[in-house]
PDB file of C-alpha atoms and ligand atoms in Angstrom:
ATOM      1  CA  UNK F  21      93.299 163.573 121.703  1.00 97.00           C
ATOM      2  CA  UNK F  22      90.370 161.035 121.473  1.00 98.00           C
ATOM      3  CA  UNK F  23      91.226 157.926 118.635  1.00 98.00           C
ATOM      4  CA  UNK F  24      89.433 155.659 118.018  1.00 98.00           C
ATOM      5  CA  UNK F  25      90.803 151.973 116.645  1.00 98.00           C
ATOM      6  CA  UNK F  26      87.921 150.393 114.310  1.00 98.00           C
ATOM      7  CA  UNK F  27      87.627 146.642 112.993  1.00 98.00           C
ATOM      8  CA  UNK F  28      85.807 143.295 112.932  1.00 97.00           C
ATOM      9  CA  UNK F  29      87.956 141.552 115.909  1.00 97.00           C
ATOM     10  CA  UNK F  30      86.314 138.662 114.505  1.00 96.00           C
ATOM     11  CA  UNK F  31      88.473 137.448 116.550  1.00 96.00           C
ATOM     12  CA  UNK F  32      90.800 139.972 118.234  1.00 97.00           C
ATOM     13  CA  UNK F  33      93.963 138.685 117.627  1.00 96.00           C
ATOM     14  CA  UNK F  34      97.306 139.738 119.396  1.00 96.00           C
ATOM     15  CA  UNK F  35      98.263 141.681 116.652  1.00 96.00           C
ATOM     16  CA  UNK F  36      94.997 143.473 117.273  1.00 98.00           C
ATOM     17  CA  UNK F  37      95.753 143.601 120.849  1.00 98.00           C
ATOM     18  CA  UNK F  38      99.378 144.708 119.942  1.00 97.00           C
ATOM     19  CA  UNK F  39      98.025 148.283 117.996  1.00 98.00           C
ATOM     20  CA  UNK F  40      95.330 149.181 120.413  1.00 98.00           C
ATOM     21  CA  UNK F  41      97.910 148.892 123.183  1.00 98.00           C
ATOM     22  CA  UNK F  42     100.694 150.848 121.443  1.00 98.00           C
ATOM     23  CA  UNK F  43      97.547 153.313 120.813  1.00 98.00           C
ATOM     24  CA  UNK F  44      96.495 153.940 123.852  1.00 98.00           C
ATOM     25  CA  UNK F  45     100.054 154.934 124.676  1.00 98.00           C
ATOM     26  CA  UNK F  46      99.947 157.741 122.368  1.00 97.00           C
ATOM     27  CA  UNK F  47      96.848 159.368 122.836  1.00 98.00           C
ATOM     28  CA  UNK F  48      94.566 160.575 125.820  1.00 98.00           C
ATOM     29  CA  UNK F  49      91.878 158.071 124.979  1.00 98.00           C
ATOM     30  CA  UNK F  50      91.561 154.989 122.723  1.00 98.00           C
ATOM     31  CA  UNK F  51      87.938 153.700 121.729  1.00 98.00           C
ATOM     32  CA  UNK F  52      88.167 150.371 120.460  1.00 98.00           C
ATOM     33  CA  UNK F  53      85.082 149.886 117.985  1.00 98.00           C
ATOM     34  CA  UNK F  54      83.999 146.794 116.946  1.00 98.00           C
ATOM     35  CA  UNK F  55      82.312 147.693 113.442  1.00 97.00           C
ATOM     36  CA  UNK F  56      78.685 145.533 113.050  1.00 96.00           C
ATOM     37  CA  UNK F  57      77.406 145.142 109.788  1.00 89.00           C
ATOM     38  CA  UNK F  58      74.034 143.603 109.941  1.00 86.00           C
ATOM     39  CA  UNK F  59      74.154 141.848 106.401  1.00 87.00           C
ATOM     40  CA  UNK F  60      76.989 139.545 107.609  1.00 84.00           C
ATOM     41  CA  UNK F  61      77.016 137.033 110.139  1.00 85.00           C
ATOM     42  CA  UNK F  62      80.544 137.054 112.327  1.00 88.00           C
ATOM     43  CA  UNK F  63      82.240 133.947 113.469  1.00 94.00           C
ATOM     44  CA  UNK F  64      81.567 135.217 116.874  1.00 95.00           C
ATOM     45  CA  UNK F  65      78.646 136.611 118.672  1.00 95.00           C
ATOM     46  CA  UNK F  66      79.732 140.165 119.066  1.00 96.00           C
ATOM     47  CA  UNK F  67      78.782 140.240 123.001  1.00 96.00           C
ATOM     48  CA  UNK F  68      81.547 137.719 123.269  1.00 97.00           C
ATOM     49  CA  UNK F  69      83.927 139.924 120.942  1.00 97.00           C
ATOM     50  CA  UNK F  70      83.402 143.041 122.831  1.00 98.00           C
ATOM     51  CA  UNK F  71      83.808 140.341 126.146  1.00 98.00           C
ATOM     52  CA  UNK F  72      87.231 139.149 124.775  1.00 98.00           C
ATOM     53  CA  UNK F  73      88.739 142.864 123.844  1.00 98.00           C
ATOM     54  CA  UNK F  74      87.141 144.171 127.296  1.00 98.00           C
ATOM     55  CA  UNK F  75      89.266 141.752 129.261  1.00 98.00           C
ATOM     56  CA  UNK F  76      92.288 141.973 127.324  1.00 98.00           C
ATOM     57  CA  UNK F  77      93.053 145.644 127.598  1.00 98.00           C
ATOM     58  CA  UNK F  78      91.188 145.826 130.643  1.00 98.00           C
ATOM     59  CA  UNK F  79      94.406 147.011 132.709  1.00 98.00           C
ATOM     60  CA  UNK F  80      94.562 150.011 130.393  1.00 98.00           C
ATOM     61  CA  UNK F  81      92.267 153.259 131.973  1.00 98.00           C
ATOM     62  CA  UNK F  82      92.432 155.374 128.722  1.00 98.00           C
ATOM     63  CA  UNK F  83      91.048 152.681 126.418  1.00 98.00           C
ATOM     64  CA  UNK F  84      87.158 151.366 126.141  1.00 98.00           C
ATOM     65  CA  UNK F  85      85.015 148.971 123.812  1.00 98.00           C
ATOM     66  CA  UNK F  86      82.357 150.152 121.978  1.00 98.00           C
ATOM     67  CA  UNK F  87      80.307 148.983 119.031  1.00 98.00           C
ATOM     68  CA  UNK F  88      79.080 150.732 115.778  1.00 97.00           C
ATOM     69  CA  UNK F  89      76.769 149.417 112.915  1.00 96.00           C
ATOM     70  CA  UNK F  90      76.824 152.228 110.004  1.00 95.00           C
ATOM     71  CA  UNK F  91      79.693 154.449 108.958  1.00 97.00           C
ATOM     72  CA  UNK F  92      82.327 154.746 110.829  1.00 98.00           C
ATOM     73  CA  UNK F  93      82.553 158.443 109.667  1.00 97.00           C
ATOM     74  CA  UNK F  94      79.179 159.063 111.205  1.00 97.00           C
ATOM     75  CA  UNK F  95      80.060 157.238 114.806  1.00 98.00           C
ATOM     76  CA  UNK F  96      83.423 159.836 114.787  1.00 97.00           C
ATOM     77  CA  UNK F  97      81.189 162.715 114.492  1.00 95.00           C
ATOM     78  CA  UNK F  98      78.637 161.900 116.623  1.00 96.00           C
ATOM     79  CA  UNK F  99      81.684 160.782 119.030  1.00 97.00           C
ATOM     80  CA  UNK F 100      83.324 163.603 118.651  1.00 97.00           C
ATOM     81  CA  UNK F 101      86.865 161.606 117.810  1.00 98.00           C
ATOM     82  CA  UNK F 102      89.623 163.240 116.434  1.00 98.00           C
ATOM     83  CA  UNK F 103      91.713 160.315 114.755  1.00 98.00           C
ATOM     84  CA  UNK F 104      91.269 157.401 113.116  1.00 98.00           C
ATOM     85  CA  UNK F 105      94.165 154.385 114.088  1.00 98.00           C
ATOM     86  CA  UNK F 106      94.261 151.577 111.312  1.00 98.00           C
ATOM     87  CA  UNK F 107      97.341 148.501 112.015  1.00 98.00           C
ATOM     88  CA  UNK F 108      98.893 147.411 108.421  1.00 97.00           C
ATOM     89  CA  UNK F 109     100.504 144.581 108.384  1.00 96.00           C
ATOM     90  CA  UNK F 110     101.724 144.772 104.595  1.00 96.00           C
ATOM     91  CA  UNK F 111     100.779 146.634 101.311  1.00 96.00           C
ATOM     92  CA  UNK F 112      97.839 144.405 100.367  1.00 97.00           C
ATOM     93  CA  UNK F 113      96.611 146.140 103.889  1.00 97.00           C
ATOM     94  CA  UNK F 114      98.047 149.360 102.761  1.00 97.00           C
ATOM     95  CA  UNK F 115      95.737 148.834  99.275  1.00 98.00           C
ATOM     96  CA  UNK F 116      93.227 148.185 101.384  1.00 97.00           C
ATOM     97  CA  UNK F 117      93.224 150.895 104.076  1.00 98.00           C
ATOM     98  CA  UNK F 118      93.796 154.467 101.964  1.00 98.00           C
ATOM     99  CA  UNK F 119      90.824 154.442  99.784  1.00 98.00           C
ATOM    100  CA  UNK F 120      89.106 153.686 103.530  1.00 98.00           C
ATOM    101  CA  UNK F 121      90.904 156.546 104.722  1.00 98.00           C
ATOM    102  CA  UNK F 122      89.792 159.175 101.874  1.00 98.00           C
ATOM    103  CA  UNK F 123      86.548 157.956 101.963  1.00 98.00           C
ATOM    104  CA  UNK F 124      86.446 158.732 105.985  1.00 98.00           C
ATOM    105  CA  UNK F 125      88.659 161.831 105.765  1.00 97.00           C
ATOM    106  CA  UNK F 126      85.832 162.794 102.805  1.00 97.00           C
ATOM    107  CA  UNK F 127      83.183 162.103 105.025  1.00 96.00           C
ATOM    108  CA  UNK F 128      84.142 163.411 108.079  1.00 95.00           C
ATOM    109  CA  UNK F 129      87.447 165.210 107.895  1.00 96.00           C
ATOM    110  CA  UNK F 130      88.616 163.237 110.052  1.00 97.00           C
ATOM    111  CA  UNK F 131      91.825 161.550 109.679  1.00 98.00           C
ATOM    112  CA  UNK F 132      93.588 158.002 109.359  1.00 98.00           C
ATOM    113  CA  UNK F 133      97.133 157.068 111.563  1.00 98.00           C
ATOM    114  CA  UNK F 134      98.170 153.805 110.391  1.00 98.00           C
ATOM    115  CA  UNK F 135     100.436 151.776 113.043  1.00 98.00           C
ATOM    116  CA  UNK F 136     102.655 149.267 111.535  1.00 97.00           C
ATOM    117  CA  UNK F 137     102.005 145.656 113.169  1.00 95.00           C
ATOM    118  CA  UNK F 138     105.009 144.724 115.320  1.00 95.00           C
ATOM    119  CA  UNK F 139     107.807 141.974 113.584  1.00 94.00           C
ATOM    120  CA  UNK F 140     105.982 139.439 116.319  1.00 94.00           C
ATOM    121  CA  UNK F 141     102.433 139.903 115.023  1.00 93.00           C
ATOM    122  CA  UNK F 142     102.950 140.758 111.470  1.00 92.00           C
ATOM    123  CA  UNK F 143     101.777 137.555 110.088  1.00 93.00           C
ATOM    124  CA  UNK F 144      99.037 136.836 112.231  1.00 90.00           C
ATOM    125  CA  UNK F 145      95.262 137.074 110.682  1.00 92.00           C
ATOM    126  CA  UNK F 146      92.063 136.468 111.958  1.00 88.00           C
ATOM    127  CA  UNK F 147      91.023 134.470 109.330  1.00 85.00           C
ATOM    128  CA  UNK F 148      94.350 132.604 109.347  1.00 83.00           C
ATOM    129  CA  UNK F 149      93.618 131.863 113.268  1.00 80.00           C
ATOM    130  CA  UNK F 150      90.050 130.681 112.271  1.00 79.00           C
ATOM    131  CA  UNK F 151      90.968 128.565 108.994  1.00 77.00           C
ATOM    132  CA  UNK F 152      93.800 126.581 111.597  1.00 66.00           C
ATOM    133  CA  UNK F 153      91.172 126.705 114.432  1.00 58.00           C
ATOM    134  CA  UNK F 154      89.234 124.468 112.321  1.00 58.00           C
ATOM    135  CA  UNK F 155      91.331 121.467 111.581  1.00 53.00           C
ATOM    136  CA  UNK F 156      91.972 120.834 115.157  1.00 47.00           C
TER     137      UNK F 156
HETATM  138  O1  PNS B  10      88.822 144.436 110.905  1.00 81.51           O
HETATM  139  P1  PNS B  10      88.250 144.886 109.600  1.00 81.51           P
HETATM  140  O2  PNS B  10      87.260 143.859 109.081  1.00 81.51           O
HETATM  141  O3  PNS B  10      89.300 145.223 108.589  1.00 81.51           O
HETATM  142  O4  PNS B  10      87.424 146.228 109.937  1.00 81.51           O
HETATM  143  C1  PNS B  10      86.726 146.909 108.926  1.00 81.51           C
HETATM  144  C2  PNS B  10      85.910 148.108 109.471  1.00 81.51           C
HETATM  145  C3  PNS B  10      84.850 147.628 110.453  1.00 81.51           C
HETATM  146  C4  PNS B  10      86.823 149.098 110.144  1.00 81.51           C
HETATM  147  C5  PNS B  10      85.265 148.746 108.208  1.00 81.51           C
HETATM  148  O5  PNS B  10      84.575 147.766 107.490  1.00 81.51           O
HETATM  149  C6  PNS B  10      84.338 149.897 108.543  1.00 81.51           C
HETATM  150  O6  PNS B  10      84.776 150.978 108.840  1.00 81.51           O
HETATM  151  N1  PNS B  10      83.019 149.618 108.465  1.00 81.51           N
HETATM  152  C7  PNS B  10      81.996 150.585 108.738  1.00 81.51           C
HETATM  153  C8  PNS B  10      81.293 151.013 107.456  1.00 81.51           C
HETATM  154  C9  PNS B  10      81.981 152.185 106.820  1.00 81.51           C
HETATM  155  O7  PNS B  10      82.215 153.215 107.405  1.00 81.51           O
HETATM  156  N2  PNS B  10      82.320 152.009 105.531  1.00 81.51           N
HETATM  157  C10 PNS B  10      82.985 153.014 104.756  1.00 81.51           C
HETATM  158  C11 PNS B  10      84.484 152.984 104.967  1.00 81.51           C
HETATM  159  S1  PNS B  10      85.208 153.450 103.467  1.00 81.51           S
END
């Protein structure tokens, strides 16, 4: 089975790091997707984002880093992915994540697997790392 494990990664964090790992351990292949949305500027260039998540789960042979601008439902299909993997770290991220997942399963029939982040990464955010990153 080929999943694939969307987001920002803006930055990957090691709750980030934490899912995709545990992912790749369940199924054949993992694509790791950084999502691009041209109306937004990231914190970080996305060459260096894909750099970072390339290096860190480089010891892994199932998993690769890709990018994607548009729907996600479109990149499965053209991708030919079977699974969508989501990490939820509480139920403002569960809020968050099923109306994504009907909207993807509407789109594309493809479905959503949502990995619960481990006790050790459960309260880490990348905007949490930014907003500290900045008063150093
Ligand atoms: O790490 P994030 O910011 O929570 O990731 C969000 C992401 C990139 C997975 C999401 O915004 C996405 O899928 N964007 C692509 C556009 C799309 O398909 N939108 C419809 C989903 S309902």
């Amino acid at each position: 089975m080929r999943a694939i494990y969307p987001g920002s990664f803006d930055p990957a964090t090691e709750g980030h790091l934490d899912v995709a790992r545990r992912a790749a351990g369940l199924f054949d292949e993992l694509v790791v997707a950084i999502g691009i949305n041209p109306s937004k500027t990231g914190r970080f260039p996305v060459i260096d984002r894909v750099r970072v998540l390339t290096s860190a789960l480089r010891d892994l042979p199932n998993v690769s880093v890709a990018t994607f601008s548009g729907l996600l439902a479109t990149y499965c299909r053209n991708n030919e992915i079977d699974l969508i993997i989501r990490g939820i770290r509480n139920k403002e991220d569960l809020r968050h994540e099923v109306p994504m997942a009907h909207m993807n399963q509407h789109l594309s029939g493809i479905d959503s697997l949502f990995l619960p982040a481990s006790a050790e990464t459960v309260f880490i955010s990348s905007t949490v790392v930014m907003s500290t990153g900045d008063h150093k």
